[in-house]
mmCIF file of C-alpha atoms and ligand atoms in Angstrom:
data_model
loop_
_atom_site.group_PDB
_atom_site.id
_atom_site.type_symbol
_atom_site.label_atom_id
_atom_site.label_comp_id
_atom_site.label_asym_id
_atom_site.label_seq_id
_atom_site.Cartn_x
_atom_site.Cartn_y
_atom_site.Cartn_z
ATOM 1 C CA MET E 24 26.151 31.166 26.127
ATOM 2 C CA LYS E 25 29.225 28.969 26.228
ATOM 3 C CA ILE E 26 28.882 25.852 28.376
ATOM 4 C CA GLU E 27 31.904 25.491 30.632
ATOM 5 C CA SER E 28 30.872 22.753 33.050
ATOM 6 C CA VAL E 29 28.037 20.420 33.990
ATOM 7 C CA GLU E 30 28.001 19.228 37.580
ATOM 8 C CA VAL E 31 25.561 16.532 38.650
ATOM 9 C CA ARG E 32 24.865 15.751 42.299
ATOM 10 C CA GLU E 33 22.483 13.474 44.140
ATOM 11 C CA ILE E 34 20.799 14.726 47.287
ATOM 12 C CA ALA E 35 18.854 12.685 49.843
ATOM 13 C CA LEU E 36 15.596 14.153 51.132
ATOM 14 C CA ARG E 37 12.970 12.371 53.217
ATOM 15 C CA LEU E 38 9.295 13.192 52.701
ATOM 16 C CA LEU E 39 7.502 14.099 55.941
ATOM 17 C CA THR E 40 4.917 11.424 55.137
ATOM 18 C CA PRO E 41 5.030 8.502 52.693
ATOM 19 C CA PHE E 42 3.296 9.159 49.365
ATOM 20 C CA GLU E 43 1.363 6.175 47.995
ATOM 21 C CA THR E 44 0.033 5.824 44.458
ATOM 22 C CA SER E 45 -1.126 2.948 42.273
ATOM 23 C CA PHE E 46 2.541 2.297 41.435
ATOM 24 C CA GLY E 47 3.965 2.208 44.944
ATOM 25 C CA VAL E 48 5.067 4.108 48.048
ATOM 26 C CA THR E 49 7.753 6.810 48.148
ATOM 27 C CA GLN E 50 9.325 8.331 51.227
ATOM 28 C CA ASN E 51 13.078 8.624 50.720
ATOM 29 C CA ARG E 52 13.705 10.771 47.689
ATOM 30 C CA ARG E 53 16.951 10.509 45.715
ATOM 31 C CA ILE E 54 17.004 13.722 43.705
ATOM 32 C CA LEU E 55 19.562 14.798 41.094
ATOM 33 C CA LEU E 56 20.464 18.453 40.769
ATOM 34 C CA VAL E 57 22.384 19.857 37.820
ATOM 35 C CA GLU E 58 24.528 22.982 37.998
ATOM 36 C CA LEU E 59 25.438 24.354 34.599
ATOM 37 C CA THR E 60 28.299 26.838 34.458
ATOM 38 C CA THR E 61 28.455 29.117 31.434
ATOM 39 C CA ASP E 62 30.387 32.221 30.449
ATOM 40 C CA LEU E 63 27.289 34.177 31.557
ATOM 41 C CA GLY E 64 27.175 32.596 35.009
ATOM 42 C CA SER E 65 25.608 29.485 36.438
ATOM 43 C CA GLY E 66 22.123 28.006 36.716
ATOM 44 C CA TRP E 67 20.402 25.059 38.391
ATOM 45 C CA GLY E 68 17.951 22.410 37.278
ATOM 46 C CA GLU E 69 16.394 19.322 38.904
ATOM 47 C CA VAL E 70 15.834 15.846 37.480
ATOM 48 C CA THR E 71 12.240 14.868 38.297
ATOM 49 C CA ALA E 72 12.697 11.130 37.747
ATOM 50 C CA GLY E 73 11.551 8.780 40.491
ATOM 51 C CA GLU E 74 13.713 6.273 42.324
ATOM 52 C CA GLY E 75 12.218 3.395 40.311
ATOM 53 C CA PRO E 76 10.908 3.158 36.693
ATOM 54 C CA PHE E 77 7.234 3.175 37.677
ATOM 55 C CA TYR E 78 5.833 6.581 36.726
ATOM 56 C CA SER E 79 8.111 6.684 33.678
ATOM 57 C CA PRO E 80 11.019 4.571 32.402
ATOM 58 C CA GLU E 81 13.565 7.064 33.782
ATOM 59 C CA THR E 82 15.036 6.726 37.275
ATOM 60 C CA THR E 83 17.519 8.680 39.378
ATOM 61 C CA ASP E 84 20.250 6.259 38.296
ATOM 62 C CA THR E 85 19.457 6.194 34.569
ATOM 63 C CA ALA E 86 19.450 9.993 34.578
ATOM 64 C CA TRP E 87 22.848 10.077 36.293
ATOM 65 C CA LEU E 88 24.366 7.836 33.620
ATOM 66 C CA VAL E 89 22.753 9.540 30.664
ATOM 67 C CA LEU E 90 23.646 13.015 31.936
ATOM 68 C CA ARG E 91 27.263 12.050 32.571
ATOM 69 C CA ASP E 92 27.970 9.886 29.536
ATOM 70 C CA PHE E 93 25.756 11.334 26.821
ATOM 71 C CA LEU E 94 24.007 14.655 27.533
ATOM 72 C CA ALA E 95 26.827 16.624 29.176
ATOM 73 C CA PRO E 96 29.226 15.777 26.290
ATOM 74 C CA LEU E 97 26.630 17.061 23.792
ATOM 75 C CA VAL E 98 26.490 20.527 25.385
ATOM 76 C CA LEU E 99 29.963 20.993 26.911
ATOM 77 C CA GLN E 100 32.056 23.652 25.177
ATOM 78 C CA ARG E 101 29.163 24.407 22.813
ATOM 79 C CA ASP E 102 28.156 28.022 22.301
ATOM 80 C CA LEU E 103 24.366 28.039 22.283
ATOM 81 C CA ALA E 104 22.505 31.277 21.618
ATOM 82 C CA GLU E 105 19.266 30.456 23.472
ATOM 83 C CA PRO E 106 18.129 27.940 26.089
ATOM 84 C CA SER E 107 15.767 26.639 23.408
ATOM 85 C CA ASP E 108 18.821 25.560 21.373
ATOM 86 C CA PHE E 109 19.673 22.980 24.045
ATOM 87 C CA ALA E 110 16.916 20.646 22.865
ATOM 88 C CA ASP E 111 18.473 20.515 19.373
ATOM 89 C CA ALA E 112 21.936 19.957 20.835
ATOM 90 C CA MET E 113 20.647 17.012 22.909
ATOM 91 C CA ALA E 114 18.341 15.616 20.181
ATOM 92 C CA PRO E 115 20.711 12.741 19.239
ATOM 93 C CA VAL E 116 19.709 11.134 22.558
ATOM 94 C CA ARG E 117 16.259 9.571 22.315
ATOM 95 C CA GLY E 118 13.986 9.840 25.345
ATOM 96 C CA HIS E 119 15.496 10.601 28.770
ATOM 97 C CA ASP E 120 13.413 13.773 28.821
ATOM 98 C CA MET E 121 13.758 14.333 32.571
ATOM 99 C CA ALA E 122 17.545 14.253 32.332
ATOM 100 C CA LYS E 123 17.417 16.650 29.365
ATOM 101 C CA ALA E 124 15.033 18.986 31.208
ATOM 102 C CA ALA E 125 17.477 19.401 34.105
ATOM 103 C CA ILE E 126 20.161 20.736 31.717
ATOM 104 C CA GLU E 127 17.833 22.913 29.660
ATOM 105 C CA ASN E 128 16.134 24.372 32.723
ATOM 106 C CA ALA E 129 19.513 25.140 34.297
ATOM 107 C CA ALA E 130 20.317 27.141 31.142
ATOM 108 C CA TRP E 131 17.062 29.115 31.512
ATOM 109 C CA CYS E 132 17.975 29.774 35.147
ATOM 110 C CA ALA E 133 21.483 30.948 34.203
ATOM 111 C CA LEU E 134 20.173 33.306 31.530
ATOM 112 C CA ALA E 135 17.504 34.775 33.827
ATOM 113 C CA THR E 136 20.145 35.432 36.493
ATOM 114 C CA TYR E 137 22.481 36.997 33.926
ATOM 115 C CA ARG E 138 19.749 39.313 32.645
ATOM 116 C CA GLY E 139 18.655 40.243 36.179
ATOM 117 C CA LEU E 140 15.126 38.964 35.458
ATOM 118 C CA PRO E 141 13.008 36.547 37.441
ATOM 119 C CA LEU E 142 12.705 33.329 35.436
ATOM 120 C CA HIS E 143 8.928 33.716 35.007
ATOM 121 C CA ARG E 144 9.550 37.023 33.197
ATOM 122 C CA LEU E 145 12.215 35.532 30.930
ATOM 123 C CA LEU E 146 9.784 32.740 30.008
ATOM 124 C CA GLY E 147 7.179 35.346 29.068
ATOM 125 C CA GLY E 148 4.867 34.673 31.986
ATOM 126 C CA THR E 149 1.925 37.009 32.464
ATOM 127 C CA LEU E 150 0.322 35.717 35.671
ATOM 128 C CA GLN E 151 1.383 37.318 38.976
ATOM 129 C CA GLU E 152 0.404 34.282 40.997
ATOM 130 C CA THR E 153 -0.520 30.652 40.489
ATOM 131 C CA THR E 154 -3.226 28.797 42.373
ATOM 132 C CA SER E 155 -2.479 25.510 44.073
ATOM 133 C CA GLY E 156 -4.247 22.281 44.601
ATOM 134 C CA VAL E 157 -2.966 19.205 46.424
ATOM 135 C CA SER E 158 -2.432 15.633 45.309
ATOM 136 C CA LEU E 159 -3.355 13.237 48.112
ATOM 137 C CA GLY E 160 -1.805 9.787 48.100
ATOM 138 C CA LEU E 161 -3.736 6.647 48.961
ATOM 139 C CA HIS E 162 -4.632 6.576 52.670
ATOM 140 C CA PRO E 163 -5.031 3.547 54.942
ATOM 141 C CA ASN E 164 -8.720 4.354 55.476
ATOM 142 C CA ILE E 165 -11.415 6.836 54.534
ATOM 143 C CA ASP E 166 -11.399 8.617 57.896
ATOM 144 C CA SER E 167 -7.750 9.535 57.611
ATOM 145 C CA LEU E 168 -8.333 10.677 54.013
ATOM 146 C CA LEU E 169 -11.244 12.896 55.103
ATOM 147 C CA ARG E 170 -9.112 14.422 57.871
ATOM 148 C CA LYS E 171 -6.408 15.195 55.327
ATOM 149 C CA VAL E 172 -8.892 16.792 52.927
ATOM 150 C CA GLU E 173 -10.215 18.976 55.750
ATOM 151 C CA GLU E 174 -6.699 20.087 56.689
ATOM 152 C CA GLU E 175 -5.768 20.980 53.097
ATOM 153 C CA LEU E 176 -8.974 22.924 52.474
ATOM 154 C CA ALA E 177 -8.433 24.833 55.732
ATOM 155 C CA ALA E 178 -4.927 25.727 54.508
ATOM 156 C CA GLY E 179 -6.525 27.352 51.428
ATOM 157 C CA TYR E 180 -5.815 24.784 48.688
ATOM 158 C CA ARG E 181 -8.168 25.218 45.770
ATOM 159 C CA ARG E 182 -8.501 21.714 44.393
ATOM 160 C CA ILE E 183 -8.279 18.270 45.912
ATOM 161 C CA LYS E 184 -6.918 15.402 43.819
ATOM 162 C CA LEU E 185 -7.310 11.853 45.088
ATOM 163 C CA LYS E 186 -5.059 9.048 43.953
ATOM 164 C CA ILE E 187 -7.131 5.997 43.020
ATOM 165 C CA MET E 188 -6.478 2.387 42.021
ATOM 166 C CA PRO E 189 -8.704 -0.643 41.433
ATOM 167 C CA GLY E 190 -10.574 -1.367 44.673
ATOM 168 C CA LYS E 191 -9.768 2.073 46.119
ATOM 169 C CA ASP E 192 -11.782 4.383 43.937
ATOM 170 C CA LEU E 193 -15.553 4.867 43.992
ATOM 171 C CA LEU E 194 -15.884 4.700 47.791
ATOM 172 C CA LEU E 195 -13.228 7.384 48.288
ATOM 173 C CA VAL E 196 -14.878 9.711 45.799
ATOM 174 C CA GLN E 197 -18.326 9.122 47.289
ATOM 175 C CA ALA E 198 -17.092 9.848 50.819
ATOM 176 C CA VAL E 199 -15.236 13.044 49.925
ATOM 177 C CA ARG E 200 -18.014 14.316 47.683
ATOM 178 C CA LYS E 201 -20.665 13.655 50.305
ATOM 179 C CA ARG E 202 -18.720 15.653 52.898
ATOM 180 C CA TYR E 203 -17.755 18.458 50.456
ATOM 181 C CA PRO E 204 -20.466 18.823 47.791
ATOM 182 C CA ASP E 205 -18.980 21.951 46.182
ATOM 183 C CA ILE E 206 -15.192 21.637 46.151
ATOM 184 C CA SER E 207 -13.174 21.185 42.991
ATOM 185 C CA LEU E 208 -12.347 17.475 43.130
ATOM 186 C CA THR E 209 -10.346 15.256 40.762
ATOM 187 C CA VAL E 210 -8.897 11.736 40.691
ATOM 188 C CA ASP E 211 -5.575 10.426 39.342
ATOM 189 C CA ALA E 212 -5.279 6.732 38.438
ATOM 190 C CA ASN E 213 -1.657 6.787 37.194
ATOM 191 C CA SER E 214 -2.624 4.302 34.470
ATOM 192 C CA ALA E 215 -4.051 1.648 36.807
ATOM 193 C CA TYR E 216 -7.115 0.755 34.666
ATOM 194 C CA THR E 217 -8.046 -0.624 31.254
ATOM 195 C CA LEU E 218 -10.863 0.107 28.817
ATOM 196 C CA GLN E 219 -12.806 -2.733 30.436
ATOM 197 C CA ASP E 220 -13.184 -0.490 33.473
ATOM 198 C CA ALA E 221 -15.319 1.978 31.493
ATOM 199 C CA PRO E 222 -18.393 1.215 33.683
ATOM 200 C CA LEU E 223 -16.498 2.437 36.772
ATOM 201 C CA PHE E 224 -15.628 5.701 35.060
ATOM 202 C CA LYS E 225 -19.240 6.135 33.916
ATOM 203 C CA GLU E 226 -20.229 5.763 37.555
ATOM 204 C CA LEU E 227 -17.657 8.422 38.523
ATOM 205 C CA ASP E 228 -19.414 10.713 36.023
ATOM 206 C CA HIS E 229 -22.065 11.292 38.715
ATOM 207 C CA TYR E 230 -19.700 12.963 41.184
ATOM 208 C CA GLY E 231 -18.916 16.226 39.413
ATOM 209 C CA LEU E 232 -15.185 15.635 39.083
ATOM 210 C CA SER E 233 -13.304 18.415 37.287
ATOM 211 C CA TYR E 234 -11.412 15.695 35.412
ATOM 212 C CA ILE E 235 -10.150 12.120 35.615
ATOM 213 C CA GLU E 236 -6.341 12.021 35.289
ATOM 214 C CA GLN E 237 -4.544 9.307 33.292
ATOM 215 C CA PRO E 238 -6.990 6.414 33.756
ATOM 216 C CA LEU E 239 -5.437 4.122 31.094
ATOM 217 C CA ALA E 240 -1.977 3.015 29.971
ATOM 218 C CA TRP E 241 0.937 5.429 30.340
ATOM 219 C CA ASN E 242 1.974 4.975 26.689
ATOM 220 C CA GLU E 243 -1.481 5.098 25.129
ATOM 221 C CA ILE E 244 -3.510 7.894 23.540
ATOM 222 C CA TYR E 245 -5.996 6.120 21.261
ATOM 223 C CA GLN E 246 -7.749 4.137 24.014
ATOM 224 C CA HIS E 247 -8.206 7.305 26.049
ATOM 225 C CA ALA E 248 -10.160 8.662 23.068
ATOM 226 C CA ALA E 249 -12.379 5.583 23.168
ATOM 227 C CA LEU E 250 -12.988 6.132 26.896
ATOM 228 C CA GLN E 251 -13.475 9.914 26.637
ATOM 229 C CA GLN E 252 -16.238 9.319 24.075
ATOM 230 C CA GLN E 253 -18.232 7.440 26.713
ATOM 231 C CA LEU E 254 -17.792 10.026 29.494
ATOM 232 C CA GLU E 255 -19.117 13.454 30.442
ATOM 233 C CA THR E 256 -16.186 14.118 32.770
ATOM 234 C CA PRO E 257 -13.092 15.414 30.954
ATOM 235 C CA ILE E 258 -10.068 13.142 30.838
ATOM 236 C CA CYS E 259 -6.781 14.837 31.767
ATOM 237 C CA LEU E 260 -3.627 13.245 30.356
ATOM 238 C CA ASP E 261 -0.377 13.217 32.328
ATOM 239 C CA GLU E 262 1.910 10.217 31.548
ATOM 240 C CA SER E 263 0.890 10.061 27.860
ATOM 241 C CA ILE E 264 2.008 13.590 26.876
ATOM 242 C CA HIS E 265 5.721 14.164 26.180
ATOM 243 C CA SER E 266 5.663 16.818 23.478
ATOM 244 C CA LEU E 267 3.587 19.292 21.535
ATOM 245 C CA ARG E 268 2.985 16.531 18.969
ATOM 246 C CA ASP E 269 1.537 14.258 21.642
ATOM 247 C CA ALA E 270 -0.703 17.084 22.849
ATOM 248 C CA GLN E 271 -1.922 17.730 19.301
ATOM 249 C CA ALA E 272 -2.583 14.032 18.699
ATOM 250 C CA ALA E 273 -4.456 13.673 21.984
ATOM 251 C CA VAL E 274 -6.609 16.744 21.451
ATOM 252 C CA GLU E 275 -7.339 15.995 17.788
ATOM 253 C CA LEU E 276 -8.261 12.393 18.600
ATOM 254 C CA GLY E 277 -10.491 13.538 21.461
ATOM 255 C CA ALA E 278 -8.414 11.599 24.008
ATOM 256 C CA CYS E 279 -8.471 14.394 26.611
ATOM 257 C CA ARG E 280 -9.986 17.797 27.338
ATOM 258 C CA VAL E 281 -7.426 18.872 29.959
ATOM 259 C CA ILE E 282 -3.621 18.522 30.025
ATOM 260 C CA ASN E 283 -1.241 18.226 32.975
ATOM 261 C CA ILE E 284 2.125 19.716 31.954
ATOM 262 C CA LYS E 285 5.206 18.525 33.834
ATOM 263 C CA LEU E 286 8.546 20.106 32.996
ATOM 264 C CA GLY E 287 10.576 16.919 33.287
ATOM 265 C CA ARG E 288 8.143 14.745 31.348
ATOM 266 C CA VAL E 289 8.140 17.195 28.395
ATOM 267 C CA SER E 290 11.947 17.767 28.453
ATOM 268 C CA GLY E 291 12.002 21.334 29.767
ATOM 269 C CA HIS E 292 10.660 24.869 29.557
ATOM 270 C CA THR E 293 10.876 25.156 25.769
ATOM 271 C CA GLU E 294 8.504 22.264 25.045
ATOM 272 C CA ALA E 295 6.312 23.124 28.062
ATOM 273 C CA ARG E 296 5.874 26.615 26.652
ATOM 274 C CA ARG E 297 4.845 25.234 23.267
ATOM 275 C CA ILE E 298 2.290 22.899 24.829
ATOM 276 C CA GLN E 299 0.712 25.582 27.014
ATOM 277 C CA ARG E 300 0.444 27.916 24.025
ATOM 278 C CA TYR E 301 -1.263 25.196 21.989
ATOM 279 C CA CYS E 302 -3.620 24.516 24.918
ATOM 280 C CA ALA E 303 -4.484 28.215 25.253
ATOM 281 C CA GLU E 304 -5.195 28.456 21.517
ATOM 282 C CA HIS E 305 -7.404 25.366 21.525
ATOM 283 C CA GLY E 306 -9.416 25.933 24.683
ATOM 284 C CA ILE E 307 -7.727 23.085 26.541
ATOM 285 C CA PRO E 308 -7.177 24.045 30.204
ATOM 286 C CA ALA E 309 -3.640 23.181 31.311
ATOM 287 C CA TRP E 310 -2.131 22.954 34.774
ATOM 288 C CA CYS E 311 1.277 22.298 36.278
ATOM 289 C CA GLY E 312 1.834 18.834 37.699
ATOM 290 C CA GLY E 313 4.266 17.962 40.465
ATOM 291 C CA MET E 314 6.843 15.201 41.014
ATOM 292 C CA LEU E 315 7.582 15.606 44.732
ATOM 293 C CA GLU E 316 10.289 18.124 43.807
ATOM 294 C CA SER E 317 12.818 19.823 46.032
ATOM 295 C CA GLY E 318 12.840 23.623 46.053
ATOM 296 C CA ILE E 319 14.762 23.915 42.773
ATOM 297 C CA GLY E 320 12.273 21.882 40.741
ATOM 298 C CA ARG E 321 9.444 23.591 42.603
ATOM 299 C CA ALA E 322 10.792 27.058 41.704
ATOM 300 C CA HIS E 323 10.976 26.038 38.021
ATOM 301 C CA ASN E 324 7.374 24.788 38.220
ATOM 302 C CA ILE E 325 6.214 28.083 39.736
ATOM 303 C CA ALA E 326 7.917 30.131 37.020
ATOM 304 C CA MET E 327 6.372 27.943 34.292
ATOM 305 C CA SER E 328 2.928 28.334 35.888
ATOM 306 C CA SER E 329 3.022 32.088 35.162
ATOM 307 C CA LEU E 330 2.370 31.374 31.467
ATOM 308 C CA PRO E 331 -1.175 32.184 30.351
ATOM 309 C CA GLY E 332 -2.175 28.619 29.402
ATOM 310 C CA PHE E 333 -1.982 27.496 33.057
ATOM 311 C CA VAL E 334 -5.589 28.214 33.946
ATOM 312 C CA LEU E 335 -6.347 25.437 36.459
ATOM 313 C CA PRO E 336 -4.862 25.002 39.970
ATOM 314 C CA GLY E 337 -1.640 22.965 39.842
ATOM 315 C CA ASP E 338 -0.124 20.288 42.075
ATOM 316 C CA VAL E 339 2.675 22.649 43.148
ATOM 317 C CA SER E 340 2.073 23.191 46.840
ATOM 318 C CA ALA E 341 4.040 24.570 49.799
ATOM 319 C CA SER E 342 7.486 23.191 50.717
ATOM 320 C CA ASN E 343 6.284 22.363 54.232
ATOM 321 C CA ARG E 344 3.870 19.737 52.880
ATOM 322 C CA TYR E 345 6.910 17.737 51.752
ATOM 323 C CA TRP E 346 10.050 18.602 53.687
ATOM 324 C CA LYS E 347 11.167 19.468 57.186
ATOM 325 C CA GLU E 348 13.622 21.832 55.510
ATOM 326 C CA ASP E 349 13.692 22.793 51.834
ATOM 327 C CA ILE E 350 16.911 23.591 49.939
ATOM 328 C CA ILE E 351 15.753 27.100 48.943
ATOM 329 C CA GLU E 352 15.149 30.281 50.886
ATOM 330 C CA PRO E 353 12.492 31.429 51.466
ATOM 331 C CA GLU E 354 10.729 28.099 51.125
ATOM 332 C CA VAL E 355 7.659 27.947 48.876
ATOM 333 C CA SER E 356 4.549 29.117 50.705
ATOM 334 C CA VAL E 357 0.909 29.251 49.751
ATOM 335 C CA ASN E 358 -1.309 32.085 51.014
ATOM 336 C CA SER E 359 -4.727 31.661 52.641
ATOM 337 C CA GLN E 360 -6.319 31.919 49.175
ATOM 338 C CA GLY E 361 -4.306 28.917 47.984
ATOM 339 C CA ALA E 362 -2.026 31.021 45.770
ATOM 340 C CA ILE E 363 1.735 31.204 45.276
ATOM 341 C CA THR E 364 3.035 34.664 44.366
ATOM 342 C CA MET E 365 5.619 34.892 41.573
ATOM 343 C CA PRO E 366 8.997 35.743 43.135
ATOM 344 C CA ALA E 367 10.518 39.131 42.286
ATOM 345 C CA ALA E 368 14.185 38.131 42.672
ATOM 346 C CA PRO E 369 16.210 37.427 39.499
ATOM 347 C CA GLY E 370 16.938 33.912 38.251
ATOM 348 C CA LEU E 371 15.175 31.118 40.074
ATOM 349 C CA GLY E 372 13.619 33.739 42.379
ATOM 350 C CA PHE E 373 14.707 31.870 45.517
ATOM 351 C CA ALA E 374 18.150 31.678 47.124
ATOM 352 C CA LEU E 375 19.905 28.299 47.340
ATOM 353 C CA ARG E 376 20.887 27.044 50.797
ATOM 354 C CA ARG E 377 24.275 25.838 49.605
ATOM 355 C CA ASP E 378 25.526 24.599 52.970
ATOM 356 C CA TYR E 379 22.420 22.491 53.447
ATOM 357 C CA ILE E 380 22.639 21.214 49.862
ATOM 358 C CA ASP E 381 26.271 20.170 50.469
ATOM 359 C CA GLN E 382 25.269 18.520 53.737
ATOM 360 C CA ILE E 383 22.649 16.275 52.068
ATOM 361 C CA THR E 384 24.714 15.548 48.932
ATOM 362 C CA VAL E 385 25.518 11.846 48.633
ATOM 363 C CA ARG E 386 27.546 11.974 45.403
ATOM 364 C CA LYS E 387 28.713 14.635 43.011
ATOM 365 C CA GLU E 388 30.489 14.557 39.672
ATOM 366 C CA ASN E 389 31.806 17.266 37.401
ATOM 367 C CA CYS E 390 31.112 15.870 33.929
ATOM 368 C CA SER E 391 33.632 18.179 32.237
ATOM 369 C CA ALA E 392 36.499 16.523 34.081
ATOM 370 C CA ARG E 393 36.061 13.262 32.168
HETATM 371 O O1 OSB Q 28 0.822 11.516 38.728
HETATM 372 O O2 OSB Q 28 0.889 13.547 39.295
HETATM 373 C C1 OSB Q 28 1.324 12.386 39.405
HETATM 374 C C2 OSB Q 28 3.967 12.267 42.169
HETATM 375 C C3 OSB Q 28 4.894 11.419 41.608
HETATM 376 C C4 OSB Q 28 4.629 10.870 40.379
HETATM 377 C C5 OSB Q 28 3.445 11.178 39.699
HETATM 378 C C6 OSB Q 28 2.530 12.045 40.249
HETATM 379 C C7 OSB Q 28 2.783 12.565 41.520
HETATM 380 C C8 OSB Q 28 1.848 13.430 42.214
HETATM 381 C C9 OSB Q 28 2.405 14.302 43.319
HETATM 382 O O3 OSB Q 28 0.655 13.425 42.028
HETATM 383 C C10 OSB Q 28 2.322 15.729 43.003
HETATM 384 C C11 OSB Q 28 3.144 16.532 43.991
HETATM 385 O O4 OSB Q 28 2.616 16.827 45.065
HETATM 386 O O5 OSB Q 28 4.320 16.854 43.688
HETATM 387 MG MG1 MG Q 29 -0.691 12.337 37.436
#
């Protein structure tokens, strides 16, 4: 596939409700979309970076610069045989995995469209559907959190994840567990604690959590091993895992027993596929995380979730939990059993609402014109 152009655009989308985590509140999303044009046709990818460098060092603006000035020039006019060759082409750039993922995933999308295959088939997916959980942000009080949990369970979601931070942890878990003794329940700390908080996590051991997500530092594996040793509840790593090598190190050190795979964080479908295969071979349940994506990122997440290593419910939920209107058609929906069916249409599996995308575009640049 010969790369003819790379177009980057920023769209503005407002979340229906603010999403609060231990690193801040998000409501207005600034999302970058990449359209890659090749001799085989075009494909789309999404940059999953946040507006600020709080979940990871990348932001919407760093991704814009790195895509325009460094990544696009590394792939433009190249003739790459497979989407998996994109990672090698972009390897001179260190880090910036979310920016890289948008280009690589757009190549996967283009190839799937060209071959007339839904992306999940091209990736080698075997699952016909993926089950969904929800990630609930911090709420102003426990009553409003309990109402939200009730609503999500009624909608069919199969796992409830609560965001926690110091001072907003044990009481939330106790309240939800008391009301719902049997649901699959997890917590996500987004790195808000240190090893000195081990007693809190030992206390959480009594509430039958399916796992505790990323309790300690975002760039740390070894200390998670020290914490995991003291706990019954599995630790699930999110922020700490960027590659197959990280996954191997974490599993071999005993730093986690579950892995959250996010396409942007691991630089795209190629590395995500390697990690899920390793997880499947080593009895480590994996699941697909979410980054408050628009429909394009969401469609990529759904396709990835068809791979056999994705055995736990993911954070990829229906479009209408996030947006008044999504940029794809149909929008992503979850059935009453909390499952998303793999789309049958070729490529991304969803049509793009191009007029709406143009309407919410705030800037656009064709990187080949420079
Ligand atoms: O840690 O999984 C996380 C959102 C932004 C950054 C990090 C995370 C999240 C979520 C939301 O939990 C998942 C979603 O609904 O997309
Ligand atoms: Mg997380």
